[in-house]
């Protein structure tokens, strides 16, 4: 069905302002994600949708959360995941219902399940896989100081182009004025 196809992957926005987090509301992962996002860029808003991340009913809750946050439709990125654990602890992220919900999401999804060595089906379906929940926060929220540097560079480049254009137009006007002064008696 192409759920893993690279050409179906949505790029993350360059400047996300609202990040949805789907994970346990009480685990260390959610605290780490929020802390890193706020440290990197305090202007980014975070919406946490707490779900069960293991055990019976977890896959359904994760799927429902993805669908619900897509209906809100004002989020730029979703982080879906949990901290590490055994393969049994991570199993909800291998369920078809979660894979389909991620695939159907209109909002780019960053999978943040477990640790670097852990892989789940959610990782392969997501638009981007982070090695850890902390890594997902870093991918989802660019640093404010880097954004300001990029904007300053863009501003300087635009000013340079405007100056060059003004100089060219001034030269054209000078040439026209010179021609006009020679043409008049």
mmCIF file of C-alpha atoms in Angstrom:
data_model
loop_
_atom_site.group_PDB
_atom_site.id
_atom_site.type_symbol
_atom_site.label_atom_id
_atom_site.label_comp_id
_atom_site.label_asym_id
_atom_site.label_seq_id
_atom_site.Cartn_x
_atom_site.Cartn_y
_atom_site.Cartn_z
ATOM 1 C CA UNK A 1 0.000 0.000 0.000
ATOM 2 C CA UNK A 2 3.008 2.285 0.067
ATOM 3 C CA UNK A 3 2.810 3.252 3.726
ATOM 4 C CA UNK A 4 6.621 3.235 3.924
ATOM 5 C CA UNK A 5 7.274 5.032 0.602
ATOM 6 C CA UNK A 6 9.656 7.960 0.840
ATOM 7 C CA UNK A 7 7.656 9.945 -1.724
ATOM 8 C CA UNK A 8 4.691 10.007 0.681
ATOM 9 C CA UNK A 9 6.724 11.653 3.448
ATOM 10 C CA UNK A 10 5.853 15.251 4.253
ATOM 11 C CA UNK A 11 8.666 17.676 5.055
ATOM 12 C CA UNK A 12 8.725 19.351 8.436
ATOM 13 C CA UNK A 13 8.027 23.070 8.288
ATOM 14 C CA UNK A 14 11.106 25.263 8.588
ATOM 15 C CA UNK A 15 9.520 27.429 11.288
ATOM 16 C CA UNK A 16 6.963 25.407 13.256
ATOM 17 C CA UNK A 17 5.017 27.428 15.818
ATOM 18 C CA UNK A 18 2.693 24.749 17.265
ATOM 19 C CA UNK A 19 3.827 21.228 18.117
ATOM 20 C CA UNK A 20 1.464 18.470 19.183
ATOM 21 C CA UNK A 21 2.876 15.745 21.407
ATOM 22 C CA UNK A 22 1.199 12.357 21.658
ATOM 23 C CA UNK A 23 2.711 10.341 24.502
ATOM 24 C CA UNK A 24 2.184 9.444 28.131
ATOM 25 C CA UNK A 25 1.280 12.506 30.161
ATOM 26 C CA UNK A 26 3.298 11.294 33.137
ATOM 27 C CA UNK A 27 6.499 9.856 31.671
ATOM 28 C CA UNK A 28 9.931 11.397 31.471
ATOM 29 C CA UNK A 29 9.632 11.601 27.666
ATOM 30 C CA UNK A 30 6.951 14.299 27.717
ATOM 31 C CA UNK A 31 8.890 16.403 30.235
ATOM 32 C CA UNK A 32 12.077 16.076 28.168
ATOM 33 C CA UNK A 33 10.306 17.013 24.923
ATOM 34 C CA UNK A 34 8.637 20.075 26.459
ATOM 35 C CA UNK A 35 11.830 21.238 28.179
ATOM 36 C CA UNK A 36 13.902 20.954 25.023
ATOM 37 C CA UNK A 37 11.330 22.695 22.830
ATOM 38 C CA UNK A 38 10.968 25.558 25.309
ATOM 39 C CA UNK A 39 14.740 25.861 25.721
ATOM 40 C CA UNK A 40 15.332 25.878 21.967
ATOM 41 C CA UNK A 41 12.516 28.250 21.150
ATOM 42 C CA UNK A 42 10.172 29.592 23.843
ATOM 43 C CA UNK A 43 7.892 31.008 21.119
ATOM 44 C CA UNK A 44 6.832 27.491 20.046
ATOM 45 C CA UNK A 45 3.514 26.425 21.573
ATOM 46 C CA UNK A 46 3.137 22.853 22.744
ATOM 47 C CA UNK A 47 -0.092 20.863 22.981
ATOM 48 C CA UNK A 48 0.159 17.562 24.846
ATOM 49 C CA UNK A 49 -2.393 14.852 24.135
ATOM 50 C CA UNK A 50 -1.777 12.259 26.852
ATOM 51 C CA UNK A 51 -2.319 8.606 25.881
ATOM 52 C CA UNK A 52 -1.480 5.140 27.095
ATOM 53 C CA UNK A 53 1.751 4.118 25.387
ATOM 54 C CA UNK A 54 1.744 0.448 26.290
ATOM 55 C CA UNK A 55 -0.660 -2.283 27.139
ATOM 56 C CA UNK A 56 -4.223 -2.996 26.143
ATOM 57 C CA UNK A 57 -5.921 -0.102 24.373
ATOM 58 C CA UNK A 58 -2.714 1.898 23.846
ATOM 59 C CA UNK A 59 -2.682 1.572 20.050
ATOM 60 C CA UNK A 60 -6.315 2.721 19.852
ATOM 61 C CA UNK A 61 -5.604 5.750 22.072
ATOM 62 C CA UNK A 62 -2.564 6.734 19.999
ATOM 63 C CA UNK A 63 -4.547 6.387 16.768
ATOM 64 C CA UNK A 64 -7.470 8.384 18.160
ATOM 65 C CA UNK A 65 -5.093 11.133 19.322
ATOM 66 C CA UNK A 66 -3.514 11.436 15.864
ATOM 67 C CA UNK A 67 -6.936 11.696 14.223
ATOM 68 C CA UNK A 68 -8.179 14.190 16.828
ATOM 69 C CA UNK A 69 -5.164 16.487 16.542
ATOM 70 C CA UNK A 70 -5.536 16.460 12.757
ATOM 71 C CA UNK A 71 -9.088 17.791 13.200
ATOM 72 C CA UNK A 72 -7.764 20.711 15.253
ATOM 73 C CA UNK A 73 -5.775 21.586 12.133
ATOM 74 C CA UNK A 74 -3.632 24.362 13.586
ATOM 75 C CA UNK A 75 -0.600 22.279 14.503
ATOM 76 C CA UNK A 76 2.579 22.327 12.430
ATOM 77 C CA UNK A 77 4.168 19.067 13.632
ATOM 78 C CA UNK A 78 3.151 16.008 15.654
ATOM 79 C CA UNK A 79 5.596 14.100 17.824
ATOM 80 C CA UNK A 80 4.339 10.574 18.496
ATOM 81 C CA UNK A 81 6.269 8.341 20.829
ATOM 82 C CA UNK A 82 7.489 7.275 24.234
ATOM 83 C CA UNK A 83 10.691 6.545 26.098
ATOM 84 C CA UNK A 84 12.496 3.243 25.917
ATOM 85 C CA UNK A 85 11.403 -0.170 27.045
ATOM 86 C CA UNK A 86 11.225 -3.768 25.979
ATOM 87 C CA UNK A 87 9.797 -4.742 22.601
ATOM 88 C CA UNK A 88 6.587 -5.639 24.440
ATOM 89 C CA UNK A 89 6.470 -2.145 25.983
ATOM 90 C CA UNK A 90 6.894 -0.563 22.542
ATOM 91 C CA UNK A 91 4.446 -2.903 20.774
ATOM 92 C CA UNK A 92 1.586 -0.385 20.460
ATOM 93 C CA UNK A 93 3.753 1.451 17.905
ATOM 94 C CA UNK A 94 3.879 -1.707 15.785
ATOM 95 C CA UNK A 95 0.092 -1.957 15.506
ATOM 96 C CA UNK A 96 -1.590 -1.438 12.132
ATOM 97 C CA UNK A 97 -4.076 1.082 13.552
ATOM 98 C CA UNK A 98 -1.197 3.368 14.594
ATOM 99 C CA UNK A 99 0.618 2.940 11.281
ATOM 100 C CA UNK A 100 -2.514 3.872 9.332
ATOM 101 C CA UNK A 101 -3.243 6.882 11.549
ATOM 102 C CA UNK A 102 0.296 8.187 11.021
ATOM 103 C CA UNK A 103 0.052 7.589 7.278
ATOM 104 C CA UNK A 104 -3.283 9.431 7.081
ATOM 105 C CA UNK A 105 -2.085 12.433 9.086
ATOM 106 C CA UNK A 106 -2.121 15.729 7.207
ATOM 107 C CA UNK A 107 0.286 17.092 9.804
ATOM 108 C CA UNK A 108 3.905 15.904 9.486
ATOM 109 C CA UNK A 109 4.641 13.225 12.099
ATOM 110 C CA UNK A 110 7.944 12.687 13.874
ATOM 111 C CA UNK A 111 8.203 9.217 15.375
ATOM 112 C CA UNK A 112 10.008 9.218 18.716
ATOM 113 C CA UNK A 113 9.779 5.685 20.015
ATOM 114 C CA UNK A 114 12.306 4.319 22.467
ATOM 115 C CA UNK A 115 16.043 4.696 22.074
ATOM 116 C CA UNK A 116 18.335 4.767 19.045
ATOM 117 C CA UNK A 117 18.447 0.991 18.735
ATOM 118 C CA UNK A 118 14.656 0.591 18.879
ATOM 119 C CA UNK A 119 12.683 0.453 15.628
ATOM 120 C CA UNK A 120 8.925 0.132 15.239
ATOM 121 C CA UNK A 121 6.559 0.193 12.309
ATOM 122 C CA UNK A 122 5.604 3.739 13.364
ATOM 123 C CA UNK A 123 9.192 4.798 12.621
ATOM 124 C CA UNK A 124 8.942 3.587 9.042
ATOM 125 C CA UNK A 125 5.542 5.166 8.379
ATOM 126 C CA UNK A 126 6.286 8.528 10.023
ATOM 127 C CA UNK A 127 7.503 11.454 7.968
ATOM 128 C CA UNK A 128 10.658 11.527 10.060
ATOM 129 C CA UNK A 129 12.128 9.161 12.639
ATOM 130 C CA UNK A 130 13.916 10.569 15.655
ATOM 131 C CA UNK A 131 16.292 8.294 17.533
ATOM 132 C CA UNK A 132 14.802 9.368 20.889
ATOM 133 C CA UNK A 133 12.036 11.642 22.204
ATOM 134 C CA UNK A 134 14.718 14.229 22.949
ATOM 135 C CA UNK A 135 15.882 14.020 19.348
ATOM 136 C CA UNK A 136 12.311 14.540 18.169
ATOM 137 C CA UNK A 137 12.068 17.770 20.147
ATOM 138 C CA UNK A 138 15.285 18.988 18.556
ATOM 139 C CA UNK A 139 13.994 18.158 15.066
ATOM 140 C CA UNK A 140 10.578 19.717 15.656
ATOM 141 C CA UNK A 141 11.710 23.017 17.161
ATOM 142 C CA UNK A 142 14.614 24.848 15.561
ATOM 143 C CA UNK A 143 16.673 26.991 17.905
ATOM 144 C CA UNK A 144 15.462 30.571 18.132
ATOM 145 C CA UNK A 145 18.971 32.003 17.829
ATOM 146 C CA UNK A 146 19.588 30.029 14.625
ATOM 147 C CA UNK A 147 16.265 31.217 13.205
ATOM 148 C CA UNK A 148 17.186 34.822 13.992
ATOM 149 C CA UNK A 149 20.587 34.374 12.307
ATOM 150 C CA UNK A 150 18.926 32.962 9.199
ATOM 151 C CA UNK A 151 16.426 35.818 9.120
ATOM 152 C CA UNK A 152 19.222 38.358 9.532
ATOM 153 C CA UNK A 153 21.130 36.763 6.627
ATOM 154 C CA UNK A 154 17.988 36.894 4.467
ATOM 155 C CA UNK A 155 17.442 40.539 5.444
ATOM 156 C CA UNK A 156 21.045 41.465 4.534
ATOM 157 C CA UNK A 157 20.785 39.664 1.185
ATOM 158 C CA UNK A 158 17.530 41.474 0.396
ATOM 159 C CA UNK A 159 19.017 44.843 1.355
ATOM 160 C CA UNK A 160 22.019 44.167 -0.888
ATOM 161 C CA UNK A 161 19.737 43.332 -3.815
ATOM 162 C CA UNK A 162 17.658 46.459 -3.230
ATOM 163 C CA UNK A 163 20.820 48.618 -3.094
ATOM 164 C CA UNK A 164 22.070 47.069 -6.342
ATOM 165 C CA UNK A 165 18.710 47.663 -8.010
ATOM 166 C CA UNK A 166 18.575 51.274 -6.815
ATOM 167 C CA UNK A 167 22.104 51.850 -8.153
ATOM 168 C CA UNK A 168 21.190 50.369 -11.558
ATOM 169 C CA UNK A 169 18.040 52.470 -11.768
ATOM 170 C CA UNK A 170 19.961 55.589 -10.715
ATOM 171 C CA UNK A 171 22.505 54.946 -13.479
ATOM 172 C CA UNK A 172 19.668 54.512 -15.987
ATOM 173 C CA UNK A 173 18.127 57.801 -14.843
ATOM 174 C CA UNK A 174 21.498 59.573 -15.095
ATOM 175 C CA UNK A 175 21.957 58.264 -18.651
ATOM 176 C CA UNK A 176 18.439 59.378 -19.619
ATOM 177 C CA UNK A 177 19.004 62.801 -18.072
ATOM 178 C CA UNK A 178 22.282 63.161 -19.975
ATOM 179 C CA UNK A 179 20.616 62.210 -23.278
ATOM 180 C CA UNK A 180 17.762 64.580 -22.566
ATOM 181 C CA UNK A 181 20.146 67.465 -21.783
ATOM 182 C CA UNK A 182 21.969 66.857 -25.106
ATOM 183 C CA UNK A 183 18.708 66.678 -27.025
ATOM 184 C CA UNK A 184 17.341 69.951 -25.676
ATOM 185 C CA UNK A 185 18.556 73.247 -27.151
#
